Every structure is written in C-alpha cells, then in structure tokens.
C-alpha cells in the first residue's frame, strides 16, 4: 500500500523527466542491491538523488482495496505540479492558447530537420 501511494505522489509532484529518471534509478538500485553491490559508490549517488527527490513528496493519498487489488482513487500534495487552470480546453488567463502553434513548431523542429536531411520513407522503400 505504501509503495503504490508513494508512487502516486511522486508522479504528482515531479516532472516527466524526473519520473523517468526515478524509474531508471529504481531499476539500477535493485540491480546493484540484489547483485550484492551495496557498498558500490553508485549506491551512494542513487541514495543522494532519491533523498533529494523525496523532499517534495508530501501529501495524502486515498486508496481503494478490493479483492487483493489496490487502486489510488484520489491524491493531493502542496507540491503538486498539476494546475487546474492550465488543464483545460477553456480559455484561461494562465495559458495563452495562441502559443500552441509556436510550441508545436519548436517541439517538432528536430524531427522535421532530420526528415529533410535523410528521407526515411524513401530509404524504407529501398529495403
């Protein structure tokens, strides 16, 4: 119960990149721990990262237990990155929806450049 609840709060208070890094760190920690490498210097670094990351994991979690399954049904944190005023398709004063077009242009710039440099569709047709 504790692990699932903590994971839910971690997701709520962390960025996508932090959550991806945390998953990698958890996997690396398990690999080193079960490989009897507890005193490897990397373990120190993983613990330092985890301690730093967990400083903002605070809040409450409501869970539902039913027939051996656990579901997180609600959670809240004072450090939540979720902002209700931004998570809407309605006009909001916090987010200028006209900025979306520019964001899409910038976000896809590397993909479009790569496509123009190396025509993948043409190369796939030659295989």
Coordinates of N, CA, C and O in Angstrom, one line a residue:
X1 N 0.8 -1.2 0.0 CA 0.0 0.0 0.0 C 0.9 1.2 0.0 O 0.7 2.2 -0.7
X2 N 1.9 1.2 0.8 CA 2.8 2.4 0.9 C 3.5 2.7 -0.4 O 3.6 3.8 -0.8
X3 N 4.0 1.6 -1.1 CA 4.7 1.8 -2.3 C 3.8 2.4 -3.4 O 4.2 3.4 -4.0
X4 N 2.6 1.9 -3.5 CA 1.7 2.4 -4.5 C 1.3 3.9 -4.2 O 1.2 4.7 -5.1
X5 N 1.1 4.2 -3.0 CA 0.7 5.5 -2.6 C 1.9 6.5 -2.8 O 1.7 7.6 -3.3
X6 N 3.1 6.1 -2.4 CA 4.2 7.0 -2.7 C 4.5 7.2 -4.1 O 4.8 8.3 -4.6
X7 N 4.3 6.2 -4.9 CA 4.5 6.3 -6.4 C 3.5 7.3 -6.9 O 3.9 8.2 -7.8
X8 N 2.3 7.3 -6.5 CA 1.3 8.3 -6.9 C 1.7 9.7 -6.6 O 1.5 10.6 -7.4
X9 N 2.1 9.9 -5.4 CA 2.6 11.2 -5.0 C 3.8 11.7 -5.8 O 3.9 12.8 -6.2
X10 N 4.7 10.7 -6.0 CA 5.9 11.1 -6.8 C 5.5 11.6 -8.2 O 6.1 12.5 -8.7
X11 N 4.6 10.9 -8.8 CA 4.1 11.3 -10.2 C 3.5 12.7 -10.1 O 3.6 13.4 -11.1
X12 N 2.8 13.0 -9.1 CA 2.1 14.3 -8.9 C 3.0 15.4 -8.8 O 2.7 16.5 -9.3
X13 N 4.1 15.2 -8.1 CA 5.0 16.4 -7.7 C 6.2 16.5 -8.6 O 7.1 17.4 -8.3
X14 N 6.4 15.6 -9.5 CA 7.6 15.5 -10.3 C 7.3 15.8 -11.8 O 6.2 15.5 -12.3
X15 N 8.3 16.3 -12.5 CA 8.2 16.4 -14.0 C 8.3 15.1 -14.6 O 8.8 14.1 -14.0
X16 N 8.0 15.0 -15.9 CA 8.2 13.8 -16.7 C 9.6 13.3 -16.7 O 9.8 12.1 -16.5
X17 N 10.5 14.2 -16.8 CA 12.0 13.8 -16.8 C 12.4 13.2 -15.5 O 13.1 12.3 -15.4
X18 N 11.9 13.8 -14.4 CA 12.2 13.3 -13.1 C 11.6 11.9 -12.9 O 12.3 11.1 -12.3
X19 N 10.4 11.7 -13.3 CA 9.8 10.4 -13.2 C 10.5 9.4 -14.0 O 10.6 8.2 -13.5
X20 N 10.9 9.7 -15.2 CA 11.7 8.8 -16.0 C 13.0 8.4 -15.3 O 13.4 7.3 -15.3
X21 N 13.7 9.4 -14.8 CA 15.0 9.2 -14.1 C 14.8 8.4 -12.9 O 15.6 7.5 -12.6
X22 N 13.7 8.6 -12.2 CA 13.4 7.9 -10.9 C 13.2 6.4 -11.3 O 13.7 5.5 -10.6
X23 N 12.5 6.1 -12.3 CA 12.3 4.7 -12.7 C 13.7 4.0 -13.1 O 13.9 2.9 -12.7
X24 N 14.5 4.8 -13.8 CA 15.8 4.2 -14.1 C 16.7 4.0 -12.8 O 17.3 3.0 -12.6
X25 N 16.6 5.0 -11.9 CA 17.4 4.9 -10.6 C 16.8 3.7 -9.8 O 17.6 3.0 -9.2
X26 N 15.5 3.5 -9.8 CA 15.0 2.4 -9.0 C 15.5 1.0 -9.6 O 15.8 0.1 -8.8
X27 N 15.5 1.0 -10.9 CA 16.0 -0.3 -11.6 C 17.4 -0.5 -11.3 O 17.9 -1.6 -11.0
X28 N 18.2 0.5 -11.4 CA 19.7 0.4 -11.1 C 19.9 0.1 -9.7 O 20.8 -0.7 -9.3
X29 N 19.2 0.7 -8.7 CA 19.3 0.3 -7.3 C 19.0 -1.1 -7.1 O 19.8 -1.8 -6.4
X30 N 18.0 -1.6 -7.7 CA 17.6 -3.1 -7.5 C 18.7 -4.0 -8.1 O 19.1 -5.0 -7.4
X31 N 19.2 -3.6 -9.2 CA 20.3 -4.4 -9.8 C 21.5 -4.4 -8.9 O 22.1 -5.5 -8.7
X32 N 21.9 -3.3 -8.4 CA 23.1 -3.3 -7.5 C 22.8 -4.0 -6.2 O 23.7 -4.7 -5.7
X33 N 21.7 -3.7 -5.6 CA 21.3 -4.3 -4.3 C 21.3 -5.8 -4.4 O 21.9 -6.5 -3.6
X34 N 20.6 -6.4 -5.4 CA 20.5 -7.8 -5.5 C 21.8 -8.4 -6.0 O 21.9 -9.6 -5.9
X35 N 22.7 -7.6 -6.6 CA 24.0 -8.1 -7.0 C 25.0 -8.0 -5.9 O 26.2 -8.1 -6.2
X36 N 24.6 -7.8 -4.7 CA 25.5 -7.6 -3.5 C 26.5 -6.5 -3.7 O 27.7 -6.6 -3.3
X37 N 26.1 -5.4 -4.3 CA 27.0 -4.3 -4.5 C 26.5 -3.1 -3.7 O 26.5 -1.9 -4.2
X38 N 26.1 -3.3 -2.5 CA 25.5 -2.3 -1.6 C 26.6 -1.2 -1.4 O 26.2 0.0 -1.2
X39 N 27.8 -1.5 -1.3 CA 28.9 -0.6 -1.0 C 29.5 0.1 -2.2 O 30.5 0.8 -2.1
X40 N 29.0 -0.2 -3.4 CA 29.4 0.4 -4.6 C 29.2 1.9 -4.5 O 28.1 2.3 -4.1
X41 N 30.1 2.8 -4.9 CA 29.9 4.2 -4.9 C 28.6 4.7 -5.6 O 28.0 5.7 -5.2
X42 N 28.2 4.0 -6.6 CA 27.0 4.4 -7.3 C 25.8 4.3 -6.4 O 24.9 5.2 -6.5
X43 N 25.8 3.4 -5.4 CA 24.7 3.3 -4.4 C 24.6 4.6 -3.6 O 23.5 5.1 -3.4
X44 N 25.7 5.2 -3.3 CA 25.7 6.5 -2.6 C 25.0 7.6 -3.4 O 24.2 8.3 -2.9
X45 N 25.4 7.6 -4.7 CA 24.8 8.6 -5.6 C 23.3 8.4 -5.8 O 22.6 9.4 -5.8
X46 N 22.9 7.2 -5.9 CA 21.5 6.9 -6.0 C 20.7 7.3 -4.8 O 19.7 7.9 -4.9
X47 N 21.3 7.0 -3.6 CA 20.6 7.4 -2.4 C 20.6 8.9 -2.2 O 19.6 9.5 -1.8
X48 N 21.6 9.6 -2.7 CA 21.6 11.1 -2.6 C 20.5 11.6 -3.5 O 19.8 12.6 -3.1
X49 N 20.4 11.1 -4.7 CA 19.4 11.5 -5.6 C 18.0 11.3 -5.0 O 17.1 12.1 -5.1
X50 N 17.8 10.0 -4.5 CA 16.5 9.7 -4.0 C 16.1 10.6 -2.8 O 14.9 11.0 -2.7
X51 N 17.0 10.8 -1.9 CA 16.8 11.7 -0.8 C 16.4 13.1 -1.2 O 15.5 13.7 -0.7
X52 N 17.1 13.6 -2.2 CA 16.8 14.9 -2.7 C 15.4 15.0 -3.4 O 14.6 15.9 -3.2
X53 N 15.1 14.0 -4.2 CA 13.8 13.9 -4.9 C 12.7 13.8 -3.9 O 11.6 14.3 -4.1
X54 N 12.9 13.0 -2.9 CA 11.8 12.7 -1.9 C 11.5 13.9 -1.0 O 10.4 13.8 -0.3
X55 N 12.3 14.9 -1.0 CA 12.0 16.1 -0.1 C 10.7 16.8 -0.5 O 10.0 17.3 0.4
X56 N 10.2 16.7 -1.7 CA 9.0 17.3 -2.1 C 7.8 16.4 -2.2 O 6.7 16.8 -2.4
X57 N 8.0 15.1 -1.9 CA 7.0 14.1 -1.9 C 6.2 14.2 -0.5 O 6.7 13.7 0.5
X58 N 5.1 14.9 -0.6 CA 4.3 15.1 0.6 C 2.9 15.3 0.2 O 2.6 15.8 -0.9
X59 N 2.0 14.8 1.1 CA 0.5 14.9 0.8 C -0.2 13.8 1.3 O 0.2 13.0 2.2
X60 N -1.4 13.6 0.8 CA -2.3 12.5 1.2 C -2.7 11.7 0.0 O -2.8 12.2 -1.1
X61 N -3.0 10.4 0.2 CA -3.5 9.5 -0.9 C -4.6 8.7 -0.3 O -4.6 8.2 0.8
X62 N -5.7 8.7 -1.1 CA -6.9 7.8 -0.8 C -6.8 6.6 -1.7 O -6.7 6.7 -2.9
X63 N -6.9 5.4 -1.1 CA -6.8 4.2 -1.9 C -8.0 3.4 -1.7 O -8.8 3.5 -0.7
X64 N -8.3 2.5 -2.6 CA -9.4 1.5 -2.5 C -8.8 0.1 -2.6 O -8.0 -0.2 -3.5
X65 N -9.1 -0.7 -1.6 CA -8.7 -2.1 -1.5 C -9.9 -2.9 -1.8 O -10.9 -2.8 -1.2
X66 N -9.7 -3.8 -2.8 CA -10.9 -4.7 -3.2 C -10.3 -6.0 -3.8 O -9.6 -5.9 -4.8
X67 N -10.6 -7.1 -3.2 CA -10.2 -8.4 -3.6 C -8.8 -8.5 -4.0 O -8.4 -9.0 -5.1
X68 N -7.9 -8.0 -3.1 CA -6.5 -8.1 -3.4 C -5.9 -7.1 -4.3 O -4.7 -7.2 -4.6
X69 N -6.7 -6.2 -4.7 CA -6.2 -5.1 -5.6 C -6.2 -3.8 -4.9 O -7.1 -3.5 -4.1
X70 N -5.3 -2.9 -5.3 CA -5.2 -1.6 -4.7 C -5.3 -0.6 -5.8 O -4.6 -0.7 -6.8
X71 N -6.1 0.4 -5.7 CA -6.3 1.5 -6.6 C -6.1 2.8 -5.9 O -6.8 3.0 -4.9
X72 N -5.3 3.7 -6.4 CA -5.3 5.1 -5.9 C -6.5 5.8 -6.5 O -6.6 5.9 -7.8
X73 N -7.4 6.3 -5.7 CA -8.6 6.9 -6.2 C -8.5 8.5 -6.1 O -9.3 9.2 -6.7
X74 N -7.6 9.0 -5.2 CA -7.5 10.4 -5.0 C -6.2 10.7 -4.4 O -5.7 9.9 -3.6
X75 N -5.6 11.9 -4.7 CA -4.4 12.3 -4.0 C -4.2 13.8 -4.1 O -4.8 14.4 -5.0
X76 N -3.5 14.3 -3.2 CA -3.2 15.8 -3.2 C -1.9 16.0 -2.5 O -1.5 15.3 -1.7
X77 N -1.3 17.1 -3.0 CA 0.0 17.5 -2.4 C 0.2 19.0 -2.5 O -0.2 19.6 -3.5
X78 N 0.7 19.6 -1.4 CA 1.0 21.0 -1.5 C 2.1 21.3 -2.6 O 2.2 22.5 -3.0
X79 N 2.8 20.3 -3.0 CA 3.9 20.5 -4.0 C 3.4 20.0 -5.4 O 4.3 19.8 -6.3
X80 N 2.2 19.8 -5.6 CA 1.6 19.3 -6.9 C 2.0 20.2 -8.0 O 1.9 21.4 -7.9
X81 N 2.4 19.6 -9.2 CA 2.7 20.3 -10.4 C 1.4 20.5 -11.2 O 1.4 21.2 -12.2
X82 N 0.3 19.8 -10.8 CA -0.9 19.9 -11.6 C -1.7 21.2 -11.2 O -1.9 21.5 -10.1
X83 N -2.0 21.9 -12.2 CA -2.7 23.2 -12.0 C -4.0 23.1 -12.8 O -4.0 23.0 -14.0
X84 N -5.1 23.1 -12.1 CA -6.5 23.0 -12.7 C -6.7 24.1 -13.8 O -7.4 23.9 -14.7
X85 N -6.2 25.3 -13.6 CA -6.4 26.4 -14.5 C -5.7 26.2 -15.8 O -6.0 26.8 -16.8
X86 N -4.6 25.3 -15.8 CA -3.9 25.1 -17.0 C -4.4 23.8 -17.8 O -4.3 23.7 -19.0
X87 N -5.0 22.9 -17.0 CA -5.5 21.6 -17.6 C -7.0 21.8 -18.0 O -7.9 21.2 -17.6
X88 N -7.2 22.7 -19.0 CA -8.5 22.9 -19.5 C -8.4 23.3 -21.0 O -7.4 23.8 -21.5
X89 N -9.5 23.0 -21.7 CA -9.6 23.5 -23.1 C -10.4 24.8 -23.1 O -10.5 25.4 -24.2
X90 N -10.8 25.3 -22.0 CA -11.5 26.6 -21.9 C -10.4 27.7 -21.9 O -9.3 27.5 -21.6
X91 N -10.9 28.9 -22.3 CA -9.9 30.0 -22.3 C -9.5 30.3 -20.9 O -10.3 30.3 -20.0
X92 N -8.3 30.5 -20.7 CA -7.7 30.7 -19.3 C -6.8 31.9 -19.4 O -6.1 32.1 -20.4
X93 N -6.7 32.6 -18.3 CA -5.7 33.7 -18.3 C -4.3 33.2 -18.0 O -3.4 33.9 -18.2
X94 N -4.2 32.0 -17.5 CA -2.8 31.5 -17.2 C -2.1 30.9 -18.4 O -0.9 30.8 -18.4
X95 N -2.8 30.5 -19.4 CA -2.2 29.9 -20.6 C -2.7 30.5 -21.8 O -3.9 30.5 -22.1
X96 N -1.8 31.1 -22.6 CA -2.2 31.7 -23.9 C -2.2 30.6 -24.9 O -1.2 30.1 -25.4
X97 N -3.5 30.2 -25.3 CA -3.6 29.1 -26.3 C -3.0 29.4 -27.6 O -2.7 28.5 -28.4
X98 N -2.8 30.6 -27.9 CA -2.2 31.0 -29.2 C -0.8 30.6 -29.3 O -0.2 30.6 -30.4
X99 N -0.2 30.4 -28.1 CA 1.2 30.0 -28.1 C 1.4 28.5 -28.5 O 2.6 28.1 -28.8
X100 N 0.4 27.8 -28.7 CA 0.5 26.4 -29.0 C 1.1 26.2 -30.4 O 2.0 25.3 -30.5
X101 N 0.8 27.0 -31.3 CA 1.4 26.8 -32.7 C 2.9 27.0 -32.6 O 3.6 26.2 -33.2
X102 N 3.4 28.0 -31.9 CA 4.8 28.1 -31.8 C 5.5 27.0 -31.1 O 6.6 26.5 -31.5
X103 N 4.8 26.5 -30.1 CA 5.4 25.4 -29.3 C 5.5 24.1 -30.2 O 6.5 23.4 -30.2
X104 N 4.5 23.9 -31.0 CA 4.5 22.7 -31.9 C 5.6 22.9 -32.9 O 6.3 21.9 -33.2
X105 N 5.8 24.1 -33.5 CA 6.9 24.3 -34.4 C 8.2 24.0 -33.7 O 9.1 23.3 -34.3
X106 N 8.5 24.5 -32.6 CA 9.7 24.3 -31.9 C 9.9 22.8 -31.5 O 11.0 22.2 -31.6
X107 N 8.9 22.2 -31.0 CA 8.9 20.8 -30.5 C 9.2 19.8 -31.6 O 9.9 18.8 -31.4
X108 N 8.8 20.1 -32.8 CA 9.0 19.2 -33.9 C 10.1 19.6 -34.8 O 10.4 19.0 -35.9
X109 N 10.9 20.6 -34.5 CA 11.9 21.1 -35.3 C 13.0 20.1 -35.6 O 13.4 19.9 -36.7
X110 N 13.4 19.4 -34.6 CA 14.5 18.3 -34.8 C 14.0 17.2 -35.7 O 14.7 16.7 -36.5
X111 N 12.7 16.8 -35.5 CA 12.1 15.8 -36.3 C 12.1 16.2 -37.8 O 12.4 15.4 -38.7
X112 N 11.6 17.4 -38.0 CA 11.5 17.9 -39.4 C 12.8 18.1 -40.0 O 13.0 17.8 -41.2
X113 N 13.8 18.6 -39.3 CA 15.2 18.7 -39.8 C 15.7 17.3 -40.2 O 16.3 17.2 -41.3
X114 N 15.6 16.4 -39.3 CA 16.1 15.0 -39.6 C 15.4 14.5 -40.9 O 16.0 13.8 -41.7
X115 N 14.1 14.7 -41.0 CA 13.4 14.2 -42.2 C 13.9 14.8 -43.5 O 14.0 14.2 -44.5
X116 N 14.2 16.1 -43.4 CA 14.7 16.8 -44.6 C 16.1 16.4 -44.9 O 16.5 16.4 -46.1
X117 N 16.9 16.1 -43.9 CA 18.3 15.6 -44.2 C 18.3 14.2 -44.7 O 19.1 13.9 -45.6
X118 N 17.5 13.4 -44.1 CA 17.5 11.9 -44.5 C 16.1 11.5 -44.7 O 15.4 11.3 -43.8
X119 N 15.7 11.3 -45.9 CA 14.3 10.9 -46.2 C 14.1 9.4 -45.9 O 14.4 8.5 -46.6
X120 N 13.6 9.2 -44.7 CA 13.4 7.8 -44.2 C 12.4 7.0 -45.0 O 12.6 5.8 -45.2
X121 N 11.3 7.7 -45.5 CA 10.3 7.0 -46.3 C 11.0 6.4 -47.6 O 10.7 5.3 -48.0
X122 N 11.8 7.3 -48.2 CA 12.5 6.8 -49.4 C 13.4 5.6 -49.1 O 13.4 4.7 -49.9
X123 N 14.2 5.8 -48.0 CA 15.1 4.7 -47.7 C 14.4 3.4 -47.3 O 14.8 2.3 -47.7
X124 N 13.2 3.5 -46.6 CA 12.5 2.3 -46.3 C 11.9 1.6 -47.6 O 11.9 0.4 -47.6
X125 N 11.6 2.4 -48.6 CA 11.1 1.8 -49.8 C 12.2 1.1 -50.6 O 11.9 0.2 -51.4
X126 N 13.4 1.3 -50.3 CA 14.5 0.7 -51.0 C 14.9 -0.7 -50.3 O 15.7 -1.4 -50.8
X127 N 14.4 -0.9 -49.1 CA 14.7 -2.2 -48.4 C 13.9 -3.4 -48.9 O 12.9 -3.4 -49.3

